[in-house]
């Protein structure tokens, strides 16, 4: 039985309005700015929501979590402030940076997509193990690519993009992820018993949710019933 349910995505930003406008335009989501300066993007379901969270620290290392998106042309993204990092010759994508330098991969497609978010990619020392853990937590199933030692999960109830992909990298996680996902859960203790770690408990300094980390240290927020 799934211990968690996919809720939404979050992206850290030094300038939330700028980054929110970029991703709202690129993904076809509605931009909503709050009085406190925070931003969220909304779509046809709650799970399409992306929160753009204000943080003081700028990006200093390659993002360990990034987005893959459908693209009709690279120029569309460049026109709104993205830059090409690597044309990835021989691969069906172009590595780009958003206005704050956050990496994402643009996959050139012939067809048009109403929602351009294709998948979320997570660098992992243990790609297979991390994928299996999240598949168990979200009630999905894990698929393995033995040749490239990568893995991905599909069939996550309510998740508005195709899959979450876990790719092997040699380096361990060193800084807080600038992209993360949120979940609903009825039992935080069960998540902890399954291998999650509590970083900040709900109620600390008025926090309205639990901040947890998966077995590889990837932060995620767990929302429990009031």
CSV table of C-alpha atoms in Angstrom, one decimal:
chain,number,residue,atom,x,y,z
A,1,UNK,CA,0.0,0.0,0.0
A,2,UNK,CA,1.3,3.5,-0.9
A,3,UNK,CA,2.5,5.5,2.1
A,4,UNK,CA,2.4,8.8,0.2
A,5,UNK,CA,0.6,10.6,-2.6
A,6,UNK,CA,2.2,13.0,-5.1
A,7,UNK,CA,1.2,16.6,-4.3
A,8,UNK,CA,3.2,19.1,-6.4
A,9,UNK,CA,6.6,20.4,-7.3
A,10,UNK,CA,8.7,23.2,-5.8
A,11,UNK,CA,11.6,25.2,-7.3
A,12,UNK,CA,13.9,27.5,-5.3
A,13,UNK,CA,14.6,31.0,-6.7
A,14,UNK,CA,16.4,34.1,-5.8
A,15,UNK,CA,13.9,36.1,-7.9
A,16,UNK,CA,10.6,34.1,-7.7
A,17,UNK,CA,8.6,36.5,-10.0
A,18,UNK,CA,11.2,36.3,-12.8
A,19,UNK,CA,11.6,32.5,-12.6
A,20,UNK,CA,7.9,32.0,-12.1
A,21,UNK,CA,7.1,34.0,-15.2
A,22,UNK,CA,9.6,31.9,-17.2
A,23,UNK,CA,8.4,28.5,-16.1
A,24,UNK,CA,4.7,29.5,-16.2
A,25,UNK,CA,5.2,30.6,-19.9
A,26,UNK,CA,7.3,27.6,-20.8
A,27,UNK,CA,5.0,25.0,-19.3
A,28,UNK,CA,1.7,26.7,-20.1
A,29,UNK,CA,0.7,27.2,-16.4
A,30,UNK,CA,-1.1,30.2,-14.9
A,31,UNK,CA,1.2,32.6,-12.9
A,32,UNK,CA,-0.1,33.6,-9.5
A,33,UNK,CA,1.9,36.1,-7.3
A,34,UNK,CA,1.2,36.4,-3.6
A,35,UNK,CA,1.4,39.5,-1.3
A,36,UNK,CA,4.5,38.1,0.4
A,37,UNK,CA,6.4,37.9,-2.9
A,38,UNK,CA,6.1,34.2,-3.3
A,39,UNK,CA,4.7,32.7,-6.5
A,40,UNK,CA,2.9,29.6,-7.6
A,41,UNK,CA,2.0,28.2,-11.0
A,42,UNK,CA,-1.3,26.4,-11.4
A,43,UNK,CA,-2.8,24.2,-14.1
A,44,UNK,CA,-5.9,22.0,-14.6
A,45,UNK,CA,-5.3,19.9,-11.5
A,46,UNK,CA,-3.8,20.5,-8.0
A,47,UNK,CA,-0.9,18.2,-8.9
A,48,UNK,CA,0.1,20.6,-11.8
A,49,UNK,CA,1.0,23.2,-9.2
A,50,UNK,CA,4.6,24.4,-9.0
A,51,UNK,CA,5.7,26.5,-6.1
A,52,UNK,CA,8.5,29.0,-6.7
A,53,UNK,CA,10.1,29.5,-3.3
A,54,UNK,CA,12.2,32.5,-2.4
A,55,UNK,CA,15.7,31.6,-1.1
A,56,UNK,CA,18.7,33.8,-0.3
A,57,UNK,CA,21.4,31.6,-1.8
A,58,UNK,CA,22.2,31.5,-5.4
A,59,UNK,CA,22.8,28.3,-7.4
A,60,UNK,CA,26.5,27.2,-6.9
A,61,UNK,CA,26.6,23.5,-8.2
A,62,UNK,CA,24.9,21.5,-10.8
A,63,UNK,CA,21.3,20.8,-9.8
A,64,UNK,CA,20.8,17.2,-8.6
A,65,UNK,CA,17.1,17.3,-9.7
A,66,UNK,CA,16.1,18.8,-13.0
A,67,UNK,CA,13.1,19.0,-15.4
A,68,UNK,CA,12.9,17.5,-18.8
A,69,UNK,CA,10.4,19.4,-21.1
A,70,UNK,CA,8.9,19.0,-24.5
A,71,UNK,CA,10.0,21.8,-26.9
A,72,UNK,CA,8.9,22.8,-30.4
A,73,UNK,CA,12.1,24.8,-30.8
A,74,UNK,CA,15.1,25.9,-28.7
A,75,UNK,CA,14.5,29.5,-29.7
A,76,UNK,CA,11.2,29.6,-27.8
A,77,UNK,CA,13.1,29.0,-24.6
A,78,UNK,CA,16.0,31.4,-25.5
A,79,UNK,CA,13.5,34.2,-26.2
A,80,UNK,CA,12.3,34.0,-22.5
A,81,UNK,CA,15.8,34.0,-21.0
A,82,UNK,CA,17.1,30.4,-21.2
A,83,UNK,CA,20.6,29.7,-22.4
A,84,UNK,CA,22.0,26.6,-24.2
A,85,UNK,CA,24.6,24.8,-22.0
A,86,UNK,CA,25.2,21.7,-24.2
A,87,UNK,CA,23.7,20.6,-27.5
A,88,UNK,CA,24.3,17.0,-26.3
A,89,UNK,CA,25.3,16.0,-29.8
A,90,UNK,CA,23.9,12.5,-30.6
A,91,UNK,CA,21.1,12.7,-28.1
A,92,UNK,CA,17.5,13.8,-28.6
A,93,UNK,CA,17.7,16.7,-26.2
A,94,UNK,CA,19.5,20.0,-25.6
A,95,UNK,CA,20.8,20.9,-22.1
A,96,UNK,CA,19.7,24.4,-21.2
A,97,UNK,CA,19.7,26.8,-18.2
A,98,UNK,CA,16.8,28.7,-17.0
A,99,UNK,CA,17.2,32.4,-16.0
A,100,UNK,CA,18.8,31.5,-12.7
A,101,UNK,CA,21.0,28.8,-14.3
A,102,UNK,CA,18.9,25.8,-13.3
A,103,UNK,CA,19.6,23.0,-15.7
A,104,UNK,CA,16.8,21.5,-17.7
A,105,UNK,CA,16.7,19.3,-20.9
A,106,UNK,CA,14.6,20.3,-23.9
A,107,UNK,CA,13.4,17.5,-26.1
A,108,UNK,CA,12.5,18.7,-29.6
A,109,UNK,CA,9.1,17.3,-30.6
A,110,UNK,CA,7.2,17.5,-33.9
A,111,UNK,CA,3.8,17.4,-32.1
A,112,UNK,CA,2.5,20.2,-29.8
A,113,UNK,CA,1.9,19.5,-26.1
A,114,UNK,CA,-0.5,21.5,-23.9
A,115,UNK,CA,1.7,20.7,-20.9
A,116,UNK,CA,5.4,20.7,-21.7
A,117,UNK,CA,6.7,19.0,-18.5
A,118,UNK,CA,7.9,15.6,-19.6
A,119,UNK,CA,9.6,14.1,-16.6
A,120,UNK,CA,11.6,14.9,-13.5
A,121,UNK,CA,15.2,13.6,-13.3
A,122,UNK,CA,17.1,12.8,-10.1
A,123,UNK,CA,20.9,12.2,-9.9
A,124,UNK,CA,21.5,9.2,-7.7
A,125,UNK,CA,24.5,7.2,-6.4
A,126,UNK,CA,22.0,4.3,-6.1
A,127,UNK,CA,19.6,4.9,-9.0
A,128,UNK,CA,17.9,1.6,-8.8
A,129,UNK,CA,17.5,1.6,-5.0
A,130,UNK,CA,16.2,5.1,-4.9
A,131,UNK,CA,13.7,4.5,-7.7
A,132,UNK,CA,12.4,1.3,-6.0
A,133,UNK,CA,12.0,3.3,-2.7
A,134,UNK,CA,10.0,6.0,-4.3
A,135,UNK,CA,7.9,3.4,-6.3
A,136,UNK,CA,7.0,1.7,-3.0
A,137,UNK,CA,6.2,5.0,-1.3
A,138,UNK,CA,4.0,6.3,-4.1
A,139,UNK,CA,2.3,3.1,-5.1
A,140,UNK,CA,3.9,3.0,-8.5
A,141,UNK,CA,6.3,0.6,-10.3
A,142,UNK,CA,9.9,0.8,-11.1
A,143,UNK,CA,11.5,0.0,-14.5
A,144,UNK,CA,15.2,-0.6,-15.0
A,145,UNK,CA,17.6,0.2,-17.8
A,146,UNK,CA,20.4,-2.3,-17.0
A,147,UNK,CA,22.7,-1.0,-19.8
A,148,UNK,CA,22.8,2.6,-18.4
A,149,UNK,CA,22.2,1.5,-14.7
A,150,UNK,CA,19.3,4.0,-14.6
A,151,UNK,CA,15.7,3.5,-13.4
A,152,UNK,CA,12.4,5.3,-13.5
A,153,UNK,CA,9.0,5.1,-12.0
A,154,UNK,CA,5.7,5.3,-13.8
A,155,UNK,CA,2.0,5.0,-12.9
A,156,UNK,CA,2.1,7.4,-10.0
A,157,UNK,CA,-1.5,8.3,-9.2
A,158,UNK,CA,-2.2,11.9,-10.0
A,159,UNK,CA,1.3,12.8,-11.2
A,160,UNK,CA,0.8,15.1,-14.3
A,161,UNK,CA,4.0,14.1,-16.1
A,162,UNK,CA,5.2,10.9,-17.5
A,163,UNK,CA,7.7,9.6,-15.0
A,164,UNK,CA,10.5,10.2,-12.5
A,165,UNK,CA,13.9,9.1,-13.7
A,166,UNK,CA,16.8,8.3,-11.5
A,167,UNK,CA,20.2,8.4,-13.2
A,168,UNK,CA,23.5,7.2,-11.8
A,169,UNK,CA,26.2,9.7,-10.9
A,170,UNK,CA,29.5,9.1,-9.0
A,171,UNK,CA,29.3,12.2,-6.7
A,172,UNK,CA,27.2,12.3,-3.5
A,173,UNK,CA,24.7,15.0,-2.8
A,174,UNK,CA,26.4,18.0,-1.1
A,175,UNK,CA,23.9,20.9,-1.0
A,176,UNK,CA,20.1,21.3,-0.6
A,177,UNK,CA,18.2,20.5,-3.8
A,178,UNK,CA,16.8,23.5,-5.6
A,179,UNK,CA,14.0,21.4,-7.1
A,180,UNK,CA,11.9,19.0,-4.9
A,181,UNK,CA,8.5,17.4,-4.8
A,182,UNK,CA,5.8,17.4,-2.1
A,183,UNK,CA,3.6,14.5,-1.0
A,184,UNK,CA,0.5,14.0,1.1
A,185,UNK,CA,0.8,11.3,3.8
A,186,UNK,CA,-1.4,10.0,6.6
A,187,UNK,CA,1.6,8.6,8.5
A,188,UNK,CA,5.0,10.3,8.7
A,189,UNK,CA,6.2,7.7,11.1
A,190,UNK,CA,5.6,5.0,8.5
A,191,UNK,CA,7.7,7.0,6.0
A,192,UNK,CA,10.5,7.2,8.6
A,193,UNK,CA,10.2,3.5,9.3
A,194,UNK,CA,10.6,2.9,5.6
A,195,UNK,CA,13.9,4.9,5.5
A,196,UNK,CA,13.0,8.6,5.4
A,197,UNK,CA,14.7,11.1,7.7
A,198,UNK,CA,13.0,14.0,9.5
A,199,UNK,CA,14.9,17.2,8.8
A,200,UNK,CA,12.3,19.6,10.3
A,201,UNK,CA,9.1,18.4,12.0
A,202,UNK,CA,5.8,20.0,11.4
A,203,UNK,CA,5.1,22.8,13.9
A,204,UNK,CA,8.8,23.9,14.3
A,205,UNK,CA,8.8,27.7,14.1
A,206,UNK,CA,5.2,27.5,12.8
A,207,UNK,CA,6.0,25.1,9.9
A,208,UNK,CA,2.9,23.7,8.4
A,209,UNK,CA,4.4,20.4,7.1
A,210,UNK,CA,7.2,18.0,7.7
A,211,UNK,CA,10.5,18.4,5.8
A,212,UNK,CA,11.9,14.9,5.2
A,213,UNK,CA,14.7,13.3,3.1
A,214,UNK,CA,14.7,10.1,1.2
A,215,UNK,CA,17.5,7.5,1.7
A,216,UNK,CA,19.8,9.4,-0.7
A,217,UNK,CA,19.2,12.7,1.2
A,218,UNK,CA,16.8,14.3,-1.4
A,219,UNK,CA,14.5,16.7,0.5
A,220,UNK,CA,10.7,16.4,0.2
A,221,UNK,CA,7.9,18.0,2.1
A,222,UNK,CA,5.2,15.7,3.6
A,223,UNK,CA,1.8,17.2,4.3
A,224,UNK,CA,-0.5,15.5,6.8
A,225,UNK,CA,-4.2,16.1,7.6
A,226,UNK,CA,-4.8,19.0,9.9
